[in-house]
PDB file of C-alpha atoms in Angstrom:
ATOM      1  CA  MET A  13     -27.918 -12.448 -33.907  1.00  0.00           C
ATOM      2  CA  THR A  14     -25.059 -10.189 -32.937  1.00  0.00           C
ATOM      3  CA  ASN A  15     -26.373  -6.937 -34.456  1.00  0.00           C
ATOM      4  CA  ASN A  16     -26.466  -5.044 -31.138  1.00  0.00           C
ATOM      5  CA  TYR A  17     -22.857  -5.835 -30.303  1.00  0.00           C
ATOM      6  CA  ILE A  18     -20.043  -3.357 -30.814  1.00  0.00           C
ATOM      7  CA  SER A  19     -16.481  -4.576 -31.403  1.00  0.00           C
ATOM      8  CA  ARG A  20     -13.345  -2.590 -30.616  1.00  0.00           C
ATOM      9  CA  TRP A  21      -9.695  -3.406 -29.796  1.00  0.00           C
ATOM     10  CA  ALA A  22      -8.981  -3.455 -26.082  1.00  0.00           C
ATOM     11  CA  THR A  23      -6.793  -0.836 -24.375  1.00  0.00           C
ATOM     12  CA  GLU A  24      -4.935  -0.934 -21.036  1.00  0.00           C
ATOM     13  CA  ASP A  25      -7.999   0.781 -19.479  1.00  0.00           C
ATOM     14  CA  ASP A  26      -9.990  -2.407 -20.116  1.00  0.00           C
ATOM     15  CA  LEU A  27      -7.575  -4.859 -18.236  1.00  0.00           C
ATOM     16  CA  GLU A  28      -9.474  -4.859 -14.948  1.00  0.00           C
ATOM     17  CA  ALA A  29     -12.822  -5.520 -16.599  1.00  0.00           C
ATOM     18  CA  LEU A  30     -11.355  -8.164 -18.851  1.00  0.00           C
ATOM     19  CA  GLN A  31      -9.686  -9.983 -15.965  1.00  0.00           C
ATOM     20  CA  ALA A  32     -13.005 -10.064 -14.157  1.00  0.00           C
ATOM     21  CA  LEU A  33     -14.863 -11.495 -17.212  1.00  0.00           C
ATOM     22  CA  ILE A  34     -12.144 -14.047 -17.872  1.00  0.00           C
ATOM     23  CA  THR A  35     -12.051 -15.282 -14.275  1.00  0.00           C
ATOM     24  CA  LEU A  36     -15.915 -15.626 -14.299  1.00  0.00           C
ATOM     25  CA  ALA A  37     -15.810 -17.524 -17.546  1.00  0.00           C
ATOM     26  CA  ILE A  38     -13.062 -19.907 -16.426  1.00  0.00           C
ATOM     27  CA  ASN A  39     -14.776 -20.565 -13.118  1.00  0.00           C
ATOM     28  CA  THR A  40     -18.285 -21.072 -14.714  1.00  0.00           C
ATOM     29  CA  LEU A  41     -18.190 -22.396 -18.245  1.00  0.00           C
ATOM     30  CA  GLN A  42     -15.857 -25.412 -17.709  1.00  0.00           C
ATOM     31  CA  ASP A  43     -18.050 -27.062 -14.987  1.00  0.00           C
ATOM     32  CA  ASN A  44     -19.676 -29.402 -17.513  1.00  0.00           C
ATOM     33  CA  PHE A  45     -16.319 -30.512 -18.891  1.00  0.00           C
ATOM     34  CA  LEU A  46     -13.839 -30.577 -16.038  1.00  0.00           C
ATOM     35  CA  SER A  47     -13.651 -31.671 -12.452  1.00  0.00           C
ATOM     36  CA  THR A  48     -13.374 -29.017  -9.711  1.00  0.00           C
ATOM     37  CA  ALA A  49      -9.652 -29.793  -9.421  1.00  0.00           C
ATOM     38  CA  GLN A  50      -9.176 -29.379 -13.111  1.00  0.00           C
ATOM     39  CA  VAL A  51     -11.026 -26.001 -13.126  1.00  0.00           C
ATOM     40  CA  VAL A  52      -8.815 -24.818 -10.301  1.00  0.00           C
ATOM     41  CA  ALA A  53      -5.636 -26.117 -12.165  1.00  0.00           C
ATOM     42  CA  SER A  54      -6.751 -24.566 -15.458  1.00  0.00           C
ATOM     43  CA  ARG A  55      -6.459 -21.038 -13.863  1.00  0.00           C
ATOM     44  CA  GLN A  56      -2.695 -21.643 -13.985  1.00  0.00           C
ATOM     45  CA  VAL A  57      -2.594 -22.028 -17.778  1.00  0.00           C
ATOM     46  CA  MET A  58      -5.474 -19.847 -18.886  1.00  0.00           C
ATOM     47  CA  GLY A  59      -6.022 -16.148 -18.587  1.00  0.00           C
ATOM     48  CA  LEU A  60      -5.367 -12.770 -19.950  1.00  0.00           C
ATOM     49  CA  ASP A  61      -2.078 -12.059 -21.812  1.00  0.00           C
ATOM     50  CA  SER A  62      -1.819  -8.266 -21.611  1.00  0.00           C
ATOM     51  CA  GLN A  63       0.759  -8.488 -24.448  1.00  0.00           C
ATOM     52  CA  LEU A  64      -2.179  -8.919 -26.827  1.00  0.00           C
ATOM     53  CA  VAL A  65      -3.689  -5.711 -25.522  1.00  0.00           C
ATOM     54  CA  ARG A  66      -0.426  -3.772 -25.953  1.00  0.00           C
ATOM     55  CA  ASP A  67      -0.199  -5.248 -29.494  1.00  0.00           C
ATOM     56  CA  ARG A  68      -3.727  -4.035 -30.182  1.00  0.00           C
ATOM     57  CA  THR A  69      -4.725  -7.501 -31.234  1.00  0.00           C
ATOM     58  CA  TYR A  70      -7.232  -8.261 -28.473  1.00  0.00           C
ATOM     59  CA  LEU A  71     -10.828  -7.646 -29.332  1.00  0.00           C
ATOM     60  CA  ILE A  72     -13.706  -6.751 -27.066  1.00  0.00           C
ATOM     61  CA  LEU A  73     -17.433  -7.285 -28.006  1.00  0.00           C
ATOM     62  CA  GLU A  74     -19.691  -4.991 -25.955  1.00  0.00           C
ATOM     63  CA  GLU A  75     -23.469  -4.701 -25.543  1.00  0.00           C
ATOM     64  CA  GLN A  76     -24.752  -1.433 -24.097  1.00  0.00           C
ATOM     65  CA  GLY A  77     -21.198  -0.625 -22.813  1.00  0.00           C
ATOM     66  CA  ARG A  78     -20.723  -3.956 -21.051  1.00  0.00           C
ATOM     67  CA  ILE A  79     -18.091  -6.458 -22.152  1.00  0.00           C
ATOM     68  CA  VAL A  80     -19.832  -9.683 -23.152  1.00  0.00           C
ATOM     69  CA  GLY A  81     -16.932 -11.406 -25.016  1.00  0.00           C
ATOM     70  CA  CYS A  82     -13.313 -11.154 -25.798  1.00  0.00           C
ATOM     71  CA  GLY A  83     -10.518 -12.797 -27.713  1.00  0.00           C
ATOM     72  CA  GLY A  84      -7.527 -12.126 -29.736  1.00  0.00           C
ATOM     73  CA  TRP A  85      -5.093 -13.063 -32.367  1.00  0.00           C
ATOM     74  CA  SER A  86      -1.382 -12.793 -32.217  1.00  0.00           C
ATOM     75  CA  ARG A  87       1.633 -12.565 -34.434  1.00  0.00           C
ATOM     76  CA  ARG A  88       3.770 -13.776 -31.550  1.00  0.00           C
ATOM     77  CA  ALA A  89       4.790 -17.467 -30.966  1.00  0.00           C
ATOM     78  CA  THR A  90       2.989 -17.856 -27.623  1.00  0.00           C
ATOM     79  CA  LEU A  91       0.101 -20.284 -28.248  1.00  0.00           C
ATOM     80  CA  TYR A  92      -1.738 -19.937 -24.894  1.00  0.00           C
ATOM     81  CA  GLY A  93      -1.426 -18.788 -21.354  1.00  0.00           C
ATOM     82  CA  GLY A  94      -1.854 -15.586 -19.426  1.00  0.00           C
ATOM     83  CA  ASP A  95       0.475 -13.104 -17.757  1.00  0.00           C
ATOM     84  CA  HIS A  96       0.915 -15.321 -14.783  1.00  0.00           C
ATOM     85  CA  SER A  97       2.101 -18.397 -16.891  1.00  0.00           C
ATOM     86  CA  SER A  98       5.490 -17.015 -17.984  1.00  0.00           C
ATOM     87  CA  GLU A  99       6.874 -20.469 -18.797  1.00  0.00           C
ATOM     88  CA  LEU A 100       4.373 -20.656 -21.670  1.00  0.00           C
ATOM     89  CA  ARG A 101       5.279 -17.270 -23.128  1.00  0.00           C
ATOM     90  CA  ASP A 102       7.384 -16.772 -26.266  1.00  0.00           C
ATOM     91  CA  PRO A 103       7.308 -13.171 -27.576  1.00  0.00           C
ATOM     92  CA  ALA A 104       9.109 -14.069 -30.841  1.00  0.00           C
ATOM     93  CA  LEU A 105       7.358 -12.637 -33.904  1.00  0.00           C
ATOM     94  CA  LEU A 106       5.880 -15.118 -36.339  1.00  0.00           C
ATOM     95  CA  ASN A 107       6.532 -15.038 -40.112  1.00  0.00           C
ATOM     96  CA  PRO A 108       3.194 -14.834 -41.918  1.00  0.00           C
ATOM     97  CA  LYS A 109       4.738 -16.532 -44.936  1.00  0.00           C
ATOM     98  CA  CYS A 110       5.407 -19.770 -43.035  1.00  0.00           C
ATOM     99  CA  ASP A 111       3.963 -19.550 -39.527  1.00  0.00           C
ATOM    100  CA  PRO A 112       0.291 -19.701 -38.462  1.00  0.00           C
ATOM    101  CA  ALA A 113      -1.053 -16.719 -36.494  1.00  0.00           C
ATOM    102  CA  ARG A 114      -2.362 -17.579 -33.011  1.00  0.00           C
ATOM    103  CA  ILE A 115      -5.943 -17.270 -31.821  1.00  0.00           C
ATOM    104  CA  ARG A 116      -5.820 -16.476 -28.124  1.00  0.00           C
ATOM    105  CA  ALA A 117      -7.759 -16.057 -24.953  1.00  0.00           C
ATOM    106  CA  MET A 118     -11.313 -16.410 -26.214  1.00  0.00           C
ATOM    107  CA  TYR A 119     -13.910 -15.923 -23.503  1.00  0.00           C
ATOM    108  CA  THR A 120     -17.653 -15.148 -23.335  1.00  0.00           C
ATOM    109  CA  HIS A 121     -19.565 -13.826 -20.279  1.00  0.00           C
ATOM    110  CA  PRO A 122     -21.550 -16.810 -18.893  1.00  0.00           C
ATOM    111  CA  ASP A 123     -24.869 -14.858 -19.217  1.00  0.00           C
ATOM    112  CA  HIS A 124     -24.225 -14.369 -23.024  1.00  0.00           C
ATOM    113  CA  VAL A 125     -23.207 -17.866 -24.324  1.00  0.00           C
ATOM    114  CA  ARG A 126     -24.878 -19.398 -27.352  1.00  0.00           C
ATOM    115  CA  ARG A 127     -25.539 -15.963 -28.900  1.00  0.00           C
ATOM    116  CA  GLY A 128     -22.914 -15.856 -31.568  1.00  0.00           C
ATOM    117  CA  ILE A 129     -20.414 -13.824 -29.628  1.00  0.00           C
ATOM    118  CA  GLY A 130     -17.543 -16.363 -29.766  1.00  0.00           C
ATOM    119  CA  ARG A 131     -18.083 -16.875 -33.481  1.00  0.00           C
ATOM    120  CA  ARG A 132     -18.069 -13.090 -34.179  1.00  0.00           C
ATOM    121  CA  VAL A 133     -14.955 -12.463 -32.126  1.00  0.00           C
ATOM    122  CA  LEU A 134     -13.223 -15.423 -33.784  1.00  0.00           C
ATOM    123  CA  GLY A 135     -14.209 -14.212 -37.282  1.00  0.00           C
ATOM    124  CA  LEU A 136     -12.919 -10.719 -36.669  1.00  0.00           C
ATOM    125  CA  CYS A 137      -9.681 -12.110 -35.287  1.00  0.00           C
ATOM    126  CA  GLU A 138      -9.248 -14.330 -38.365  1.00  0.00           C
ATOM    127  CA  GLU A 139      -9.852 -11.355 -40.654  1.00  0.00           C
ATOM    128  CA  ALA A 140      -7.322  -9.280 -38.910  1.00  0.00           C
ATOM    129  CA  ALA A 141      -4.660 -12.075 -39.145  1.00  0.00           C
ATOM    130  CA  LEU A 142      -5.437 -12.545 -42.824  1.00  0.00           C
ATOM    131  CA  SER A 143      -5.118  -8.875 -43.481  1.00  0.00           C
ATOM    132  CA  GLU A 144      -1.515  -9.092 -42.103  1.00  0.00           C
ATOM    133  CA  GLY A 145      -0.665 -11.874 -44.460  1.00  0.00           C
ATOM    134  CA  PHE A 146      -1.244 -14.951 -42.342  1.00  0.00           C
ATOM    135  CA  LYS A 147      -2.679 -17.966 -44.266  1.00  0.00           C
ATOM    136  CA  ARG A 148      -3.274 -20.197 -41.327  1.00  0.00           C
ATOM    137  CA  VAL A 149      -4.251 -19.873 -37.622  1.00  0.00           C
ATOM    138  CA  GLU A 150      -3.746 -22.200 -34.656  1.00  0.00           C
ATOM    139  CA  LEU A 151      -5.093 -22.171 -31.142  1.00  0.00           C
ATOM    140  CA  MET A 152      -5.151 -24.270 -27.965  1.00  0.00           C
ATOM    141  CA  SER A 153      -8.769 -25.195 -27.129  1.00  0.00           C
ATOM    142  CA  THR A 154     -10.289 -26.221 -23.866  1.00  0.00           C
ATOM    143  CA  LEU A 155     -12.934 -28.880 -23.935  1.00  0.00           C
ATOM    144  CA  SER A 156     -15.672 -26.164 -23.479  1.00  0.00           C
ATOM    145  CA  GLY A 157     -14.449 -24.309 -26.589  1.00  0.00           C
ATOM    146  CA  GLN A 158     -13.815 -27.235 -28.836  1.00  0.00           C
ATOM    147  CA  ALA A 159     -17.413 -27.362 -30.303  1.00  0.00           C
ATOM    148  CA  LEU A 160     -17.271 -23.687 -31.330  1.00  0.00           C
ATOM    149  CA  TYR A 161     -13.926 -24.099 -33.057  1.00  0.00           C
ATOM    150  CA  GLU A 162     -14.972 -27.256 -34.888  1.00  0.00           C
ATOM    151  CA  ALA A 163     -18.186 -25.407 -36.052  1.00  0.00           C
ATOM    152  CA  CYS A 164     -15.919 -22.651 -37.395  1.00  0.00           C
ATOM    153  CA  GLY A 165     -13.781 -25.099 -39.435  1.00  0.00           C
ATOM    154  CA  TYR A 166     -10.890 -25.797 -37.032  1.00  0.00           C
ATOM    155  CA  LYS A 167      -9.469 -29.293 -36.945  1.00  0.00           C
ATOM    156  CA  ALA A 168      -7.922 -31.006 -33.941  1.00  0.00           C
ATOM    157  CA  MET A 169      -4.155 -31.555 -34.477  1.00  0.00           C
ATOM    158  CA  GLU A 170      -3.137 -33.062 -31.230  1.00  0.00           C
ATOM    159  CA  ALA A 171      -4.137 -33.485 -27.533  1.00  0.00           C
ATOM    160  CA  CYS A 172      -1.849 -31.506 -25.370  1.00  0.00           C
ATOM    161  CA  PRO A 173      -2.888 -31.980 -21.698  1.00  0.00           C
ATOM    162  CA  ALA A 174      -1.244 -29.531 -19.254  1.00  0.00           C
ATOM    163  CA  ASP A 175       0.036 -30.868 -16.043  1.00  0.00           C
ATOM    164  CA  VAL A 176      -0.545 -28.502 -13.162  1.00  0.00           C
ATOM    165  CA  ALA A 177       0.820 -29.892  -9.892  1.00  0.00           C
ATOM    166  CA  GLY A 178      -0.329 -33.430 -10.801  1.00  0.00           C
ATOM    167  CA  VAL A 179      -3.686 -32.413 -12.175  1.00  0.00           C
ATOM    168  CA  SER A 180      -4.190 -32.990 -15.933  1.00  0.00           C
ATOM    169  CA  VAL A 181      -6.022 -30.195 -17.795  1.00  0.00           C
ATOM    170  CA  PRO A 182      -7.166 -31.450 -21.165  1.00  0.00           C
ATOM    171  CA  LEU A 183      -6.248 -29.070 -24.023  1.00  0.00           C
ATOM    172  CA  ILE A 184      -6.440 -29.632 -27.796  1.00  0.00           C
ATOM    173  CA  ARG A 185      -4.218 -27.954 -30.390  1.00  0.00           C
ATOM    174  CA  MET A 186      -6.364 -26.972 -33.367  1.00  0.00           C
ATOM    175  CA  GLY A 187      -5.744 -25.257 -36.705  1.00  0.00           C
ATOM    176  CA  LYS A 188      -7.453 -23.787 -39.740  1.00  0.00           C
ATOM    177  CA  SER A 189      -6.439 -22.404 -43.100  1.00  0.00           C
ATOM    178  CA  LEU A 190      -7.809 -18.889 -43.751  1.00  0.00           C
TER     179      LEU A 190
END
């Protein structure tokens, strides 16, 4: 299903296009799961972490030169959040012998959902983490992403709602052995 997609690691030249896709995905794909207030609040805890791009661990999937999906993995302790959510950031390096790698910032363009893009990005990120010695991965899922992660073998570990100015944004910590 994803034979026409080209994958590559993002560069700093991609940041503007990635930000546009991520904003569109956050604003569009959560409507069936969150209230308007929760979607607005989620922008404070979701988004692009440019450290992933600098680490060359943020993947882009393109179709005919257009970004249709993205996501990354990380060897750093930060579990979720974007550049703007500095209180969630922890740049400490993880130990692959005892720590799980992080799957981060998975987004699909709203016009391309249900085409295997998320599954492909996730699989490539897992392969990259495994190649660096990680035996397990964890992520923080939104309600809109939970079904994909469960279909790919992730198990819910705990509910971790984020409080943003009194608005609760539901998040689920999930993990998987590689």
